[in-house]
Short mmCIF file of C-alpha atoms in Angstrom, two decimals:
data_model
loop_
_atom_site.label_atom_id
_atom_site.label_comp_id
_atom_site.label_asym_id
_atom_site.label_seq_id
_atom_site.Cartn_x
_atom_site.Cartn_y
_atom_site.Cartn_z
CA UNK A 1 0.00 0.00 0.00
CA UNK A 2 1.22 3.14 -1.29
CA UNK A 3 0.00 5.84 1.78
CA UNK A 4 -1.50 5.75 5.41
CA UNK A 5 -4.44 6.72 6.88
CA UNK A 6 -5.58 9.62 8.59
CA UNK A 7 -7.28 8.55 11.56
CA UNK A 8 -8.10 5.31 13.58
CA UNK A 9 -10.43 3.25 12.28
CA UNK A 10 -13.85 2.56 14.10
CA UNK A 11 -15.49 -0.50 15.25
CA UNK A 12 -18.45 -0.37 16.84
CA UNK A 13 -19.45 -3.18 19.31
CA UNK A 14 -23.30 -3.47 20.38
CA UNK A 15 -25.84 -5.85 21.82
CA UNK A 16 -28.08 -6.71 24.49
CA UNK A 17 -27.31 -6.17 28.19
CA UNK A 18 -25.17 -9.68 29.13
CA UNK A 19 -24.59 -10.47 25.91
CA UNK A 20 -21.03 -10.70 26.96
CA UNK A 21 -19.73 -7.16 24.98
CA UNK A 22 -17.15 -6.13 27.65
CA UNK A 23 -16.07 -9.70 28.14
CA UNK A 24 -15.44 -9.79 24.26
CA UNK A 25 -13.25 -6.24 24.61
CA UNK A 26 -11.86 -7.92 27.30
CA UNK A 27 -10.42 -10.43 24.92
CA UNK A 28 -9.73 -8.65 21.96
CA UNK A 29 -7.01 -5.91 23.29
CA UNK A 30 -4.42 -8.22 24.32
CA UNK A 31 -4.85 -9.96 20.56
CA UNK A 32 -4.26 -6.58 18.98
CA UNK A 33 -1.40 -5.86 21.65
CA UNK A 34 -0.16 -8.87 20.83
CA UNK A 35 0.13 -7.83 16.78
CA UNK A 36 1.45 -3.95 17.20
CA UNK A 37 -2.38 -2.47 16.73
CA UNK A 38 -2.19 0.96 19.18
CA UNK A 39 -5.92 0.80 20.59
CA UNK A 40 -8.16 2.83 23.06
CA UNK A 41 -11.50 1.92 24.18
CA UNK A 42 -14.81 4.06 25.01
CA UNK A 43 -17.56 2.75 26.72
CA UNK A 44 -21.23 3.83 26.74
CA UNK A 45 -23.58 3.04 29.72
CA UNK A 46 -26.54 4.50 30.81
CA UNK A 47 -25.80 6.29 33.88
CA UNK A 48 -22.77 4.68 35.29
CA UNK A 49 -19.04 4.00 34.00
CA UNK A 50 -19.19 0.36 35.42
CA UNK A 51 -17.80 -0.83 32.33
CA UNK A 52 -14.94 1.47 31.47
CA UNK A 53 -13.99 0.69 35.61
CA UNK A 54 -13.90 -2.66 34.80
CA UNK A 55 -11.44 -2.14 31.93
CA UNK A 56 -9.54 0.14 33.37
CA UNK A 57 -8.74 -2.68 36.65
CA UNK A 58 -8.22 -5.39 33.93
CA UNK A 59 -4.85 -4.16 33.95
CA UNK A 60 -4.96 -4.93 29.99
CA UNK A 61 -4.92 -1.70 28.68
CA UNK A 62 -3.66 1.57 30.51
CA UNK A 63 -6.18 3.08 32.24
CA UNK A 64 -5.96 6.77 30.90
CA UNK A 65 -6.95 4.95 27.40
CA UNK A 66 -9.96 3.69 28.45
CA UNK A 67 -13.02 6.73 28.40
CA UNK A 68 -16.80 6.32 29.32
CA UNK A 69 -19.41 8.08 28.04
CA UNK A 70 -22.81 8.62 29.70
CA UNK A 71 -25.66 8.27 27.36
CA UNK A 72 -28.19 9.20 30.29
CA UNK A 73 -30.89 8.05 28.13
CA UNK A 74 -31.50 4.64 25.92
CA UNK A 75 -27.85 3.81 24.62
CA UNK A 76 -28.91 4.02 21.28
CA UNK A 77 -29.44 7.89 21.15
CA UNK A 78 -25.77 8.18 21.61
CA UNK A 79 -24.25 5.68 18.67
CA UNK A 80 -26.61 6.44 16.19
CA UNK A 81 -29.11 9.37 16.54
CA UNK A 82 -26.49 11.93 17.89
CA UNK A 83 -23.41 10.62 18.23
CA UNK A 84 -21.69 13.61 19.18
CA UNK A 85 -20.72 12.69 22.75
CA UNK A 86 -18.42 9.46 21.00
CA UNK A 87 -17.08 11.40 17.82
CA UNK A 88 -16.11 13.68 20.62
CA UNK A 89 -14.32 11.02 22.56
CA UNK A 90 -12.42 9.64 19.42
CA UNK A 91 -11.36 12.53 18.74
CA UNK A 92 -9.32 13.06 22.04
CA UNK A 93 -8.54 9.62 22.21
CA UNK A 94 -6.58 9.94 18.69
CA UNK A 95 -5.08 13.52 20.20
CA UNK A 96 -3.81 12.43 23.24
CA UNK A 97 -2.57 9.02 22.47
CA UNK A 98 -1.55 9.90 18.52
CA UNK A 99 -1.10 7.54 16.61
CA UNK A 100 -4.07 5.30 17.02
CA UNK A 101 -5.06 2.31 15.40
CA UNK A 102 -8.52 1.52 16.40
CA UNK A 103 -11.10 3.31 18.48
CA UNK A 104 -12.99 0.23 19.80
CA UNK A 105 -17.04 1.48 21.10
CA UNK A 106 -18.59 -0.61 23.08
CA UNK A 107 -22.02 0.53 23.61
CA UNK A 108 -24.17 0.28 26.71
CA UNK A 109 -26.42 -2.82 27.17
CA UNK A 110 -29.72 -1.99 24.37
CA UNK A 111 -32.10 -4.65 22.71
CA UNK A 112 -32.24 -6.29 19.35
CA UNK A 113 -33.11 -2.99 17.55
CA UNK A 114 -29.81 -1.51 18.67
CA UNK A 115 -27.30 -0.26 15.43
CA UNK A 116 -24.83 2.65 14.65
CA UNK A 117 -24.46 5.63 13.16
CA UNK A 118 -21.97 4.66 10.04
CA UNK A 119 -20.75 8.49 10.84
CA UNK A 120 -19.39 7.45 13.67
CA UNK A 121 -18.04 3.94 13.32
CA UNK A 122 -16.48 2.11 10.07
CA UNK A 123 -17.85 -1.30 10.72
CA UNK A 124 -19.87 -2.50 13.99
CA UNK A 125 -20.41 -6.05 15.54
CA UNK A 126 -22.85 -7.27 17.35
CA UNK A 127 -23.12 -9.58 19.93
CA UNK A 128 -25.80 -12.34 21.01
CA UNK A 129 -25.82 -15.07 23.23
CA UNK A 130 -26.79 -18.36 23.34
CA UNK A 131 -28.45 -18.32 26.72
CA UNK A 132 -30.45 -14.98 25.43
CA UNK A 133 -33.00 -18.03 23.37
CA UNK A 134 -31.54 -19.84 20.07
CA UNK A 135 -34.84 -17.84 18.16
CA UNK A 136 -32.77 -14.53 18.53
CA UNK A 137 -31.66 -14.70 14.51
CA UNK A 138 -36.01 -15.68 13.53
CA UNK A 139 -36.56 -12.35 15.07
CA UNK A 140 -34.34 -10.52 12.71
CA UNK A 141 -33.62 -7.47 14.82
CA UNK A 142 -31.82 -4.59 12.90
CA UNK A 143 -28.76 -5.33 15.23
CA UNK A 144 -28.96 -9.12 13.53
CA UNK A 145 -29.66 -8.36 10.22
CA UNK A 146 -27.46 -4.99 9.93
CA UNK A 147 -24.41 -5.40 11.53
CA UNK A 148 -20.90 -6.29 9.89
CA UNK A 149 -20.14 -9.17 11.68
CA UNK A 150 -22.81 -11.09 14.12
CA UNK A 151 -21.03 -12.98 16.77
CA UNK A 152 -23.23 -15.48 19.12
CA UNK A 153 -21.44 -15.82 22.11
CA UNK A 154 -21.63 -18.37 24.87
CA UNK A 155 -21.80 -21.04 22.99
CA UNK A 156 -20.65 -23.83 25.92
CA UNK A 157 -24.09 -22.80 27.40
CA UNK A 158 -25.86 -24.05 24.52
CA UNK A 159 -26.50 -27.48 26.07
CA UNK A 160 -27.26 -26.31 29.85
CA UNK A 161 -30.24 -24.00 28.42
CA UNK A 162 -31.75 -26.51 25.60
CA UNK A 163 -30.51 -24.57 22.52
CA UNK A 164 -29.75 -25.88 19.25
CA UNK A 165 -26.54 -24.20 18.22
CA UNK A 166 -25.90 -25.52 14.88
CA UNK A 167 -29.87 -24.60 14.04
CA UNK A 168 -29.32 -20.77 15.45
CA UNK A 169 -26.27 -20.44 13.69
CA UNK A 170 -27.70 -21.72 10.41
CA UNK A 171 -30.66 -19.15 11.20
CA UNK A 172 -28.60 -16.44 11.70
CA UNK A 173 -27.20 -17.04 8.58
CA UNK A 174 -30.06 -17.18 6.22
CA UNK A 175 -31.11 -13.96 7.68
CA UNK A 176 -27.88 -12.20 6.94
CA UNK A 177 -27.96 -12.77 3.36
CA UNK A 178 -24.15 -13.98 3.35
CA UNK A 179 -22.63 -11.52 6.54
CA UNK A 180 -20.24 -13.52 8.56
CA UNK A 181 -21.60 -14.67 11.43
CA UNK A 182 -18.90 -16.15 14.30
CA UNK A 183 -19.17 -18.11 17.43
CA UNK A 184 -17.29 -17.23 20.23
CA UNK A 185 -16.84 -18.31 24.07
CA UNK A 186 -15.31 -14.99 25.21
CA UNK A 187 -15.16 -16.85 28.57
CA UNK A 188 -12.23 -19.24 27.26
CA UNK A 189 -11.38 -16.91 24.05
CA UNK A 190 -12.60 -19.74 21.72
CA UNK A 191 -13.57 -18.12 18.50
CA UNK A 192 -11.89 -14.45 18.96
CA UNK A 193 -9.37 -14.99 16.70
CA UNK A 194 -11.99 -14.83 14.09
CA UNK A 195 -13.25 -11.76 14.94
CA UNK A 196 -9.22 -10.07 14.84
CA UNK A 197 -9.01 -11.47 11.43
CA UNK A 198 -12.06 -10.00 10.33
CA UNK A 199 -11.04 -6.12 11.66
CA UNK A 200 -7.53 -6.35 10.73
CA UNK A 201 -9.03 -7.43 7.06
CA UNK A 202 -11.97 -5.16 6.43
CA UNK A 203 -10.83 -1.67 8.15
CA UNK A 204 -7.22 -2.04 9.44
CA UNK A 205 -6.20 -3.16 5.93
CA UNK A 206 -3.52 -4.97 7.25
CA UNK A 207 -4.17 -8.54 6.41
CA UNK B 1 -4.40 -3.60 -2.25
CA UNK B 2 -4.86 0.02 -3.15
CA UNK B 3 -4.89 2.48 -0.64
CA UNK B 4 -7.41 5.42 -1.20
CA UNK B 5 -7.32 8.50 1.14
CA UNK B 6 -8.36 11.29 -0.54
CA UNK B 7 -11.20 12.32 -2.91
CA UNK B 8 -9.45 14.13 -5.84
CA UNK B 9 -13.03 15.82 -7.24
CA UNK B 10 -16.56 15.14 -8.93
CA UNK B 11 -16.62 13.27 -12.24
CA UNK B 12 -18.31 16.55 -13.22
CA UNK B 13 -15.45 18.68 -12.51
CA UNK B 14 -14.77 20.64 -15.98
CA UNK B 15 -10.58 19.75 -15.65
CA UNK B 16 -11.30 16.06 -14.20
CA UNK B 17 -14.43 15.44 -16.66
CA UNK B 18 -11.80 15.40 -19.79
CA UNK B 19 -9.28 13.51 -18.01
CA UNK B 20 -11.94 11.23 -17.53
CA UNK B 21 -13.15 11.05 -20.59
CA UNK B 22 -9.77 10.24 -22.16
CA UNK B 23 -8.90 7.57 -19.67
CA UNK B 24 -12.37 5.63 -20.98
CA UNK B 25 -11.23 5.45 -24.31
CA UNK B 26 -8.52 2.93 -22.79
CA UNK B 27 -10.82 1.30 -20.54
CA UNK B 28 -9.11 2.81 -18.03
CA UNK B 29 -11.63 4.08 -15.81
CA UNK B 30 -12.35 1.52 -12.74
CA UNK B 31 -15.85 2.08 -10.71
CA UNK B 32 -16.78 1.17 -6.86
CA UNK B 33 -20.40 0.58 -6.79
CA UNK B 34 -21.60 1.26 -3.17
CA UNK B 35 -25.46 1.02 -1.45
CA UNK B 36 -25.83 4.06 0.30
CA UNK B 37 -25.68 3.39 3.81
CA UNK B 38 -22.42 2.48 2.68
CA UNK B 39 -21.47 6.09 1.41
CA UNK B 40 -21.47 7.08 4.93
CA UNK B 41 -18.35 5.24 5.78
CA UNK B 42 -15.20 6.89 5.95
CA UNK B 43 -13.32 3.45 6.01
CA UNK B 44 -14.12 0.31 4.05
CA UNK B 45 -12.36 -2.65 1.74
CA UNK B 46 -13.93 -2.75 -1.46
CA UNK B 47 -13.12 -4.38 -5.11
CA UNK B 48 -13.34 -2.19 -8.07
CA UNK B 49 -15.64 -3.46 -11.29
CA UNK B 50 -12.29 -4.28 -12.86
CA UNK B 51 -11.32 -6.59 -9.71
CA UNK B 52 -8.44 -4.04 -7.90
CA UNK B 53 -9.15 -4.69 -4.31
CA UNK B 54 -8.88 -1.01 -2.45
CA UNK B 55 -9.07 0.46 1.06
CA UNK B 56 -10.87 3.47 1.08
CA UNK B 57 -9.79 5.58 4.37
CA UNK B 58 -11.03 9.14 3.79
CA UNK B 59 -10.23 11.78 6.86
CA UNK B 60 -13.07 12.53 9.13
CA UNK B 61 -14.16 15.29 7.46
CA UNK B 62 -14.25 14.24 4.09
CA UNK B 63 -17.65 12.47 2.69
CA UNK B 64 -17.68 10.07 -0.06
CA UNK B 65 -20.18 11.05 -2.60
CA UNK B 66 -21.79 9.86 -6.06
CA UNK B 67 -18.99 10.40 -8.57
CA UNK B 68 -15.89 11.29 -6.15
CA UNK B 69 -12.56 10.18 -7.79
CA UNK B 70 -10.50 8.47 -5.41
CA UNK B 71 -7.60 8.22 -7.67
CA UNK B 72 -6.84 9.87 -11.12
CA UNK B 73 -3.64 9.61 -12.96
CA UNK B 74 -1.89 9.03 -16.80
CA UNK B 75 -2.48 5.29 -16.03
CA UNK B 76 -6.07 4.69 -14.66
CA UNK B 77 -9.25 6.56 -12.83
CA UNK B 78 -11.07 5.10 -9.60
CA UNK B 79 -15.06 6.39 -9.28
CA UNK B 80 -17.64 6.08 -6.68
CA UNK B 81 -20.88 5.93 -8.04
CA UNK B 82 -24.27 5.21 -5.56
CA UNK B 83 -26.54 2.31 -6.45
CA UNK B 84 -29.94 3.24 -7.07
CA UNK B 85 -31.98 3.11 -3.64
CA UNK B 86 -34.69 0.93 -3.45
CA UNK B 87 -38.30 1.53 -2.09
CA UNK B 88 -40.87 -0.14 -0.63
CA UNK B 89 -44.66 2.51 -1.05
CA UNK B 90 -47.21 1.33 1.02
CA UNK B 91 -50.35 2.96 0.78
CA UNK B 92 -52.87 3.56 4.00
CA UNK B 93 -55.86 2.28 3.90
CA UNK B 94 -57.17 5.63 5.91
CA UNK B 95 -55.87 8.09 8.04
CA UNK B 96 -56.53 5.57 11.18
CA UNK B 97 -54.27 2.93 9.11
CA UNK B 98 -51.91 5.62 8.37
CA UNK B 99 -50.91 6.95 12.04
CA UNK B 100 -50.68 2.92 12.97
CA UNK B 101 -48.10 2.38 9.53
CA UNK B 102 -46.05 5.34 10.63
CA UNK B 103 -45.97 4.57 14.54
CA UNK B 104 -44.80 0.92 13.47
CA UNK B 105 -42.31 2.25 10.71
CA UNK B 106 -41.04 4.62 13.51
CA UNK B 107 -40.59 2.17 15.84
CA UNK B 108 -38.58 0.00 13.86
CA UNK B 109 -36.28 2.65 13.57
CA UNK B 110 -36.94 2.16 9.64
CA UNK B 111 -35.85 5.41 7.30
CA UNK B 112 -38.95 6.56 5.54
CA UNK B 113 -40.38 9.54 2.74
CA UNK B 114 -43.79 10.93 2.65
CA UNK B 115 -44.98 10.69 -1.09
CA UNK B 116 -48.55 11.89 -1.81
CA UNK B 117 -50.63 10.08 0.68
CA UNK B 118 -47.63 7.02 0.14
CA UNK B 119 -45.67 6.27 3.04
CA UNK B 120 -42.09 4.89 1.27
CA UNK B 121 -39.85 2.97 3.27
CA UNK B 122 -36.02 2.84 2.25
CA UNK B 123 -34.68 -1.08 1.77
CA UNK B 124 -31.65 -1.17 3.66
CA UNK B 125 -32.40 -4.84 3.31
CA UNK B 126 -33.86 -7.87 1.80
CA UNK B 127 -37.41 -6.85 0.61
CA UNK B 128 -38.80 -9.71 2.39
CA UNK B 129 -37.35 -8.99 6.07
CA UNK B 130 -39.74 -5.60 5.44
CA UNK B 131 -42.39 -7.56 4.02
CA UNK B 132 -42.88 -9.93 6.84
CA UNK B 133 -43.11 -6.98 9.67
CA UNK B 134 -46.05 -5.67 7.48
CA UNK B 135 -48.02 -9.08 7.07
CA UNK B 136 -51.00 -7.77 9.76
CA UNK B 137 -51.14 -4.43 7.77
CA UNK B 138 -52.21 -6.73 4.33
CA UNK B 139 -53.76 -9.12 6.02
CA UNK B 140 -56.57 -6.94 7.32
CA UNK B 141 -56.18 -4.75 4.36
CA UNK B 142 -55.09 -1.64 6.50
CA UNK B 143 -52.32 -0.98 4.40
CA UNK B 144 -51.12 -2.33 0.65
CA UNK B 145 -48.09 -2.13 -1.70
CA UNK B 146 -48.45 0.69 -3.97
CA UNK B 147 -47.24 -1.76 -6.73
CA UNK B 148 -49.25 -4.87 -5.93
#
């Protein structure tokens, strides 16, 4: 490639409250440590920073890269009606802590209808879980059908809660017309490597 | 892969239209076709027509649009051009059926125009995922497709 880019890119991550979002983040930063990619993390919750405090005592990433926002209202409003509050955010991140990689957004816990602003991020997971009900994909949420990459998390729970993994995941893929769609344990890490492959591919270009 | 970081002007630029124009006459002119929720990205892998994989990365403050030129030189021209959007018009039954149509379109957060008594809805989708939210609105006639 002839020339860089001018900014981090933007992934978005979004889903359901317990869908396992900050467990995933907590897995992904040491893989892109672990390959040179120069990351910070914001958080949206509703009225709280719970999950930004819980990065920031991971002791994975140092703290002072880590920012919450408050969306004091559904999290929605603030990743795709007005996203001002996280363009803000990004753009201090990628001041302070030049040069950035990746601005990962996790947003606060929101339901299936949950997506983002494509002004604000570049490409945007989202995450389900098995012990949420294997008919998750049948209702085709926007989150489900719109995101770039669908990831159903949890899958070791699959037999304890009497779901049919191999049916959900063959559901979730009819209704994405061809989107990837990965399973993950972010408990154990299984299936995260996926999900590095997929960013480093589509927006960090470098794979 | 190609990397693309700046938009270099409209195909309808007077100085970039004849450049243009003389690249095509050695099939030299390559075109991204994106939907356009995808126009709103800043950052995205994409293949040209003529295969040549690219990463666009555009600053924050620069939009892509129909007919930007990412790249433009002696050799070869790279052009963004929207796909059509695609509609779904529904027509009320009456004004009753009408507020009910809107208050469902609104709450599934679904991107919509207001076209003479039509209520269009933007496909950001498969046709059918729309169609199947709107089976109680044809089954009890309260609303129809414009086109059926």
């Amino acid at each position: 490639m002839n020339n860089k880019p001018a900014s981090a890119a933007r992934v978005g991550i979004g889903g359901p409250v317990g869908s396992g979002k900050t467990a995933l983040v907590e897995q992904v930063i040491p893989r892109f440590a672990r390959r040179g990619t120069r990351l910070a993390v914001i958080t949206n919750d509703l009225v709280t920073k719970e999950d930004a405090e819980r990065l920031k005592r991971s002791g994975l990433i140092d703290p002072e890269r880590v920012v919450a926002v408050e969306a004091g209202a559904c999290p929605h409003t603030v990743i795709r009606e007005d996203p001002t509050l996280n363009l803000d955010a990004a753009e201090l991140l990628e001041l302070k802590f030049a040069p950035l990689d990746l601005v990962l957004l996790e947003s606060g816990g929101d339901n299936l209808a949950s997506t983002f602003s494509l002004e604000l991020v570049d490409y945007w997971m989202f995450v389900i879980d098995v012990a949420g009900g294997g008919d998750i994909p049948r209702k085709r949420g926007p989150g489900v059908l719109q995101s770039d990459l669908l990831i159903i998390n949890k899958s070791d729970l699959a037999p304890h809660v009497g779901v049919d993994l191999d049916l959900m995941i063959a559901e979730a893929e009819a209704v994405r017309g061809g989107k990837p769609v990965i399973v993950t344990n972010c408990h154990t890490g299984e299936g995260v490597d996926a999900i590095i492959d997929h960013v480093a591919r589509d927006v960090l270009f470098d794979s | 892969m190609l990397m693309l970081t700046t938009i270099h002007g409209l195909m309808t630029d007077d100085a970039l239209h004849e450049r243009l124009h003389g690249l095509s006459h050695n099939d030299a002119v390559e075109t991204i076709r994106l939907e356009r929720q995808d126009m709103q990205r800043h950052r995205l892998r994409v293949e040209t027509d003529k295969g040549t994989i690219c990463a666009i990365a555009l600053p924050r403050d620069v939009s892509l649009e129909d007919g930007a030129i990412l790249e433009i030189d002696e050799n070869r021209a790279i052009v963004v051009r929207a796909i059509e959007e695609r509609w779904l018009e529904l027509v009320p039954r009456d004004a009753e059926a009408a507020l009910e149509l809107g208050y469902h379109a609104g709450n599934l957060h679904w991107r919509v125009q207001f076209r003479d008594g039509r209520l269009a809805v933007a496909l950001e989708g498969p046709e059918q995922a729309y169609l199947d939210r709107l089976t109680m609105f044809f089954d009890d006639g309260r609303a129809q497709r414009a086109d059926g």
